[in-house]
Short mmCIF file of C-alpha atoms in Angstrom, two decimals:
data_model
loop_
_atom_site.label_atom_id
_atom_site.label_comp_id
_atom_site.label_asym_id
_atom_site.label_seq_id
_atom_site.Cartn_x
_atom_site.Cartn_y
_atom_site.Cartn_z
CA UNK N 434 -3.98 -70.92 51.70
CA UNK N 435 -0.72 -69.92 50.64
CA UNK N 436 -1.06 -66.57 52.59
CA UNK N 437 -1.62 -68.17 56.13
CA UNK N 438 0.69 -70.67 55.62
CA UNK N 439 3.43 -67.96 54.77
CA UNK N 440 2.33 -65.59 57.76
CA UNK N 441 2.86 -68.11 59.80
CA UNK N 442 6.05 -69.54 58.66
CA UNK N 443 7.71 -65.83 58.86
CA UNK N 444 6.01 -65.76 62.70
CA UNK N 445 7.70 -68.63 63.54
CA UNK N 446 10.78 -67.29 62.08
CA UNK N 447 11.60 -70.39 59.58
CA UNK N 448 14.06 -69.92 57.00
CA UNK N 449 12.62 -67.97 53.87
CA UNK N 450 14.51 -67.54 50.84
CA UNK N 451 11.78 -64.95 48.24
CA UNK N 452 12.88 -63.38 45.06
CA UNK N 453 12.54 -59.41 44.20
CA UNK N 454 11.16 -58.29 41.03
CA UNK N 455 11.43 -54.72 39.61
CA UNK N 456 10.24 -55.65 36.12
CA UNK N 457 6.78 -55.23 35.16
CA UNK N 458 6.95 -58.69 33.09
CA UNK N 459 4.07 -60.97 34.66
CA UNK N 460 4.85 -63.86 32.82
CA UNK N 461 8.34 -64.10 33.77
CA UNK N 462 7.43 -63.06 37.53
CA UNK N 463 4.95 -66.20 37.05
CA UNK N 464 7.83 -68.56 35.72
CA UNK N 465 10.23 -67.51 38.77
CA UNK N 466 7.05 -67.71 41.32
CA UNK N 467 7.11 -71.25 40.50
CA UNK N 468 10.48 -72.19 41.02
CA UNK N 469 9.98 -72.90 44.83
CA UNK N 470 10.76 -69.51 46.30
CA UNK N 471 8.54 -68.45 49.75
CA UNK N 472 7.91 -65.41 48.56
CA UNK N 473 8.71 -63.41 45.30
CA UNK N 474 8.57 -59.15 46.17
CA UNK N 475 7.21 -57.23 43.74
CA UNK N 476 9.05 -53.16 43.82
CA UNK N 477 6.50 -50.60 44.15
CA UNK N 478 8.93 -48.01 44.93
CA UNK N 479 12.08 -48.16 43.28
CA UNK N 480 10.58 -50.72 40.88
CA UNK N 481 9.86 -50.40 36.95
CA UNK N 482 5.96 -50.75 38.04
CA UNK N 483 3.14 -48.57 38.47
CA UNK N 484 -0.45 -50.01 40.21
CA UNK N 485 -1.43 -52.35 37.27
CA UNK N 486 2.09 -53.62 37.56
CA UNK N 487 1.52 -54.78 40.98
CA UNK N 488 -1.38 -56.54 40.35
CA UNK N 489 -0.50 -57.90 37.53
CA UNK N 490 2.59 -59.08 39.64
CA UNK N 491 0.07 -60.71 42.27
CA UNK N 492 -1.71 -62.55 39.87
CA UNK N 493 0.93 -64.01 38.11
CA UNK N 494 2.80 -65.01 41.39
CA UNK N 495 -0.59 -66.75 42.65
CA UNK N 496 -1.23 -68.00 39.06
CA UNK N 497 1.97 -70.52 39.95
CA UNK N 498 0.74 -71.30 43.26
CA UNK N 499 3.69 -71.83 45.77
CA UNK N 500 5.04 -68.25 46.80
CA UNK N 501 3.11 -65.97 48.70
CA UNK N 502 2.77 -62.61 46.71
CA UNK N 503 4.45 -58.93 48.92
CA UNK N 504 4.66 -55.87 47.91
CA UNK N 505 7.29 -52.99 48.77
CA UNK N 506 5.34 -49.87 48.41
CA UNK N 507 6.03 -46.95 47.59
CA UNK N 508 5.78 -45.00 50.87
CA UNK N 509 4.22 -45.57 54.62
CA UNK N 510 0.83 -44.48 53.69
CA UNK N 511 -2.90 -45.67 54.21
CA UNK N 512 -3.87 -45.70 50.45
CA UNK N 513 -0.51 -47.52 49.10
CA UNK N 514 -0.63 -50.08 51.38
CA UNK N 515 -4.13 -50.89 51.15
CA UNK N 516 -4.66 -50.56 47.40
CA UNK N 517 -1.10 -53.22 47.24
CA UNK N 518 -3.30 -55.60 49.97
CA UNK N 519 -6.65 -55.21 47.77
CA UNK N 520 -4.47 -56.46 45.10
CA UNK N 521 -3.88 -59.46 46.73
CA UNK N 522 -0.28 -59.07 48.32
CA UNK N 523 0.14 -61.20 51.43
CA UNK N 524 1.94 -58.26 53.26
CA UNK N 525 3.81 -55.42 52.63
CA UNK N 526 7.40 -54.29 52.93
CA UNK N 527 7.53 -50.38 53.93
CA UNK N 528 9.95 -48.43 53.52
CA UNK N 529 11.53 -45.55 55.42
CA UNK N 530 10.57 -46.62 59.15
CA UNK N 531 12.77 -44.07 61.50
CA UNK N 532 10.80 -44.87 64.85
CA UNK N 533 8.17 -46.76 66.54
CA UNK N 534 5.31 -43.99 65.26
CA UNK N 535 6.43 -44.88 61.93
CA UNK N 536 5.93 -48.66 62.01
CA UNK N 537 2.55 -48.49 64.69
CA UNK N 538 1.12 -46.30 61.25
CA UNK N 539 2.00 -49.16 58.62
CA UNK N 540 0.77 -51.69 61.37
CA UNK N 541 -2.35 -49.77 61.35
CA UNK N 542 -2.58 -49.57 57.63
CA UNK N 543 -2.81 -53.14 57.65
CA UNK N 544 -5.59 -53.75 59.97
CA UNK N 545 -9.18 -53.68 59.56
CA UNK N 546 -10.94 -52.13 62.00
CA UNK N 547 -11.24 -51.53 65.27
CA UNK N 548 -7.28 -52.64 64.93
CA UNK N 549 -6.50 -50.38 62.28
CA UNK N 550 -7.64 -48.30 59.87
CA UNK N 551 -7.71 -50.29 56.32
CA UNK N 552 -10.74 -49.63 54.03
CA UNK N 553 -12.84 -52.25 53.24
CA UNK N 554 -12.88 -53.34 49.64
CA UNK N 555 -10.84 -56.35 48.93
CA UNK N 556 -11.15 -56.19 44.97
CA UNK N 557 -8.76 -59.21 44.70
CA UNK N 558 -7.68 -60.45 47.65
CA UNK N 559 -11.16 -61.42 49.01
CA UNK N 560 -10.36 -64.23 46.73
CA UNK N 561 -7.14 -65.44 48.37
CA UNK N 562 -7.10 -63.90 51.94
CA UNK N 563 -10.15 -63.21 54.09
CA UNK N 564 -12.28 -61.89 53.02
CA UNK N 565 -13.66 -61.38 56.54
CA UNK N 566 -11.59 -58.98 58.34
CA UNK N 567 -10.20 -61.38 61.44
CA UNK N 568 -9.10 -63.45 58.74
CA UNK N 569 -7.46 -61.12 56.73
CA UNK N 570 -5.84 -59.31 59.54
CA UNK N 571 -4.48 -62.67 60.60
CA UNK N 572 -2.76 -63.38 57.27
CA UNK N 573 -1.34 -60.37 56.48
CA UNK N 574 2.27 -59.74 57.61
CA UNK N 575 3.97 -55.84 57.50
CA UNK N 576 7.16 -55.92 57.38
CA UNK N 577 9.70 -52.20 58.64
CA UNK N 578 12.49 -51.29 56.80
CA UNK N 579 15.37 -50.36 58.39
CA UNK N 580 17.38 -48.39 56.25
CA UNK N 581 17.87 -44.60 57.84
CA UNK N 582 20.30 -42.72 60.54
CA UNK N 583 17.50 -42.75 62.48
CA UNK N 584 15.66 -46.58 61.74
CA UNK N 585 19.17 -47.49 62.82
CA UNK N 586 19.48 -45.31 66.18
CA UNK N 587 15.34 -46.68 66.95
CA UNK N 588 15.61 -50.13 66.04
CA UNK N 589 15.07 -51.87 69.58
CA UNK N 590 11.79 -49.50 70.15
CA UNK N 591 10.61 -50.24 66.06
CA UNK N 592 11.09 -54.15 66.83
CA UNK N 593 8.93 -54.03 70.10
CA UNK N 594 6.21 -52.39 68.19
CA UNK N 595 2.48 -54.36 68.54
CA UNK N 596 1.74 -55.89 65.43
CA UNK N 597 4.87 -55.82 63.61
CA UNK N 598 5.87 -59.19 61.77
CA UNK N 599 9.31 -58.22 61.03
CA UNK N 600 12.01 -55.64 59.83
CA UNK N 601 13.88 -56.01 56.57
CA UNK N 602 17.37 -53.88 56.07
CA UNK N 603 17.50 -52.06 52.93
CA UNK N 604 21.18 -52.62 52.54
CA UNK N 605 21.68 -49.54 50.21
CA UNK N 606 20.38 -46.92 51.91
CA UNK N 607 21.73 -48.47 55.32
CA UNK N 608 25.26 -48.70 53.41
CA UNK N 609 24.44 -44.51 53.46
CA UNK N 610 23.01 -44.32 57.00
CA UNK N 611 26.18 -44.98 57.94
CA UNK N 612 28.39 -43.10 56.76
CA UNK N 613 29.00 -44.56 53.06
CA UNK N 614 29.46 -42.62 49.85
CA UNK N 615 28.07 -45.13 47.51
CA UNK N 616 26.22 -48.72 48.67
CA UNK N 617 28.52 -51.02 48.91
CA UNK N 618 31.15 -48.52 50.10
CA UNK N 619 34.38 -50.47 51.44
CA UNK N 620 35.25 -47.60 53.56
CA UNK N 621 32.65 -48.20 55.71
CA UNK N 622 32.07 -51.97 55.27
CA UNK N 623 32.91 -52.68 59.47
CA UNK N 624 30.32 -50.15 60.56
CA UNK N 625 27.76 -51.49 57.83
CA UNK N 626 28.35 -54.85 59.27
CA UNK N 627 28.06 -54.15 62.64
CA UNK N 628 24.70 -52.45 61.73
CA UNK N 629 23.27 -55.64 59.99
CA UNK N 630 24.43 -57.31 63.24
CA UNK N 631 22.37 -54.64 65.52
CA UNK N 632 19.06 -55.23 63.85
CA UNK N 633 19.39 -58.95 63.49
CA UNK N 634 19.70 -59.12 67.52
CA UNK N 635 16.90 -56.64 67.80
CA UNK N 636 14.22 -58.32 65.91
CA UNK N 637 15.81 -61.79 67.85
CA UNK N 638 15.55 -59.88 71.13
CA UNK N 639 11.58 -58.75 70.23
CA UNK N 640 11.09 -62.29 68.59
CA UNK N 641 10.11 -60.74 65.24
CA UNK N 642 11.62 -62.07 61.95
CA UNK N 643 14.70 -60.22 60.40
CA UNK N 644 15.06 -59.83 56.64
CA UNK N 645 17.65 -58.52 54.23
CA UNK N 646 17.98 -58.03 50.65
CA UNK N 647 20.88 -59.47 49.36
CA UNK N 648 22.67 -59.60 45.74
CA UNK N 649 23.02 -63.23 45.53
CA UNK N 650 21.89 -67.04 46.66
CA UNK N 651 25.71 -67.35 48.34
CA UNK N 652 24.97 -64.22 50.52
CA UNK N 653 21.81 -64.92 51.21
CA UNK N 654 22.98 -68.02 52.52
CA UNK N 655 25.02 -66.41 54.70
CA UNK N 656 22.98 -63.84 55.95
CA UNK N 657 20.18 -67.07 56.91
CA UNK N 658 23.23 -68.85 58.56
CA UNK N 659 24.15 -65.87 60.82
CA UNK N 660 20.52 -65.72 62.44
CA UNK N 661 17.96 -63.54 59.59
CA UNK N 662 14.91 -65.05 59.40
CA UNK N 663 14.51 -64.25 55.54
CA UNK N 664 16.19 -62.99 52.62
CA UNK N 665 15.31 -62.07 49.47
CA UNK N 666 17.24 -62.55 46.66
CA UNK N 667 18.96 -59.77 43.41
CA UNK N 668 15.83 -58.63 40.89
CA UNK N 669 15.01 -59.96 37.41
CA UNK N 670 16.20 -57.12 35.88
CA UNK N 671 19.87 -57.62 37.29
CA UNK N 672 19.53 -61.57 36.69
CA UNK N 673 18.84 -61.00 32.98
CA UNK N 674 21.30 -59.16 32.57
CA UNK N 675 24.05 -61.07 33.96
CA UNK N 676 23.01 -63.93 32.27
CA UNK N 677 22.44 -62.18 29.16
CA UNK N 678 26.35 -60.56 29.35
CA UNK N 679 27.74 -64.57 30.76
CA UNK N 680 26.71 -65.56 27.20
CA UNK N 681 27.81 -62.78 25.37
CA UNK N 682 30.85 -63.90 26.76
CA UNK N 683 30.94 -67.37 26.27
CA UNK N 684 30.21 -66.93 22.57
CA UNK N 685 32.55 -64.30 21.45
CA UNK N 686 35.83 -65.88 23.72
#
């Protein structure tokens, strides 16, 4: 099952490389799901999809059967995250987290109960993960973003929280936390730096995987090679373009 098998790679804190799509384009998010990736992440908050999208996205990315299907939703809340798990996702990516109440309410999201508060009614992912609860709750990860002033200032106390798989830096908005006036900001590129170092070495410390989006395989490389656990890697929508403006390029030089 490519959800347990992904759950527990990200528990033991192997080296993932996933892929993020924005696009609500199922057949090319099944092409790319079967290119070898761990993971492919489909947007559900700043992404170009609405609900169908994401499960559209799900069953494309299990239709190529190697990458384990997340979801970013759209906000740390009980009917978002479960409707993106009854589609199938594997786990979710939440945004927002600014303290340890923050991530113990996506934990409990997650869970069936008595360990959480998930509705029962796994539409499609009865088919793929569980469907009895204890299994389910076992294979699904939830991941924290840590992207705010305050995620920042909370991130040892977010890390130690029970249940959380991981944290994942949303490098715009943390680019901002800090003190930038645009991601990417060069102004501020030492203290962004240092804060991609400070949750890397929490999530170590707490023995939780550490993710990070990143623009590119090269920095994703790098990120892996300085101790994340994961990275994901661009979007579609930035990948076709580039391509699509490399060839424009080539044929009018």
């Amino acid at each position: 099952m490519v959800a347990a098998e992904f759950a527990e790679k990200l528990r033991n804190r192997d080296k993932i490389v996933g892929y993020w799509a924005v696009l609500d384009a199922p057949i090319a998010t099944e092409r790319i799901a079967r290119l070898g990736y761990d993971y492919v992440a489909i947007d559900g908050q700043h992404g170009l999809v609405g609900y169908s999208g994401i499960l559209n996205g799900m069953m494309a990315i299990d239709a190529g059967g190697r990458a384990a299907g997340l979801v970013r939703v759209e906000a740390n809340d009980l009917t978002a995250i479960g409707r993106s798990l009854d589609a199938g996702a594997a786990g979710v990516i939440v945004p927002l987290i600014d303290d340890a109440a923050d991530a113990a309410k996506a934990v409990h999201a997650t869970r069936y109960p008595p360990h959480g508060g998930r509705s029962y009614g796994p539409m499609r992912s009865g088919l793929r993960i569980g469907p009895k609860p204890a299994e389910a709750n076992a294979a699904t990860v939830v991941l924290a973003m840590i992207e705010t002033p305050q995620g920042l200032a909370n991130v040892d106390e977010i890390c130690a929280t029970p249940g959380l798989d991981g944290v994942y830096v949303g490098p715009s908005d943390l680019c901002l936390a800090v003190g930038g006036a645009f991601p990417g900001d060069p102004a501020v590129a030492e203290a962004f730096e240092q804060a991609v170092a400070t949750v890397r070495e929490a999530a170590a410390k707490a023995g939780i995987a550490a993710g990070i989006h990143t623009p590119n395989g090269e920095v994703a490389a790098r990120r892996l090679a300085e101790g994340y656990t994961f990275a994901s890697v661009a979007s579609d929508v930035v990948h076709l373009e580039q391509v699509a403006a490399a060839h424009l390029e080539a044929a009018t030089a």
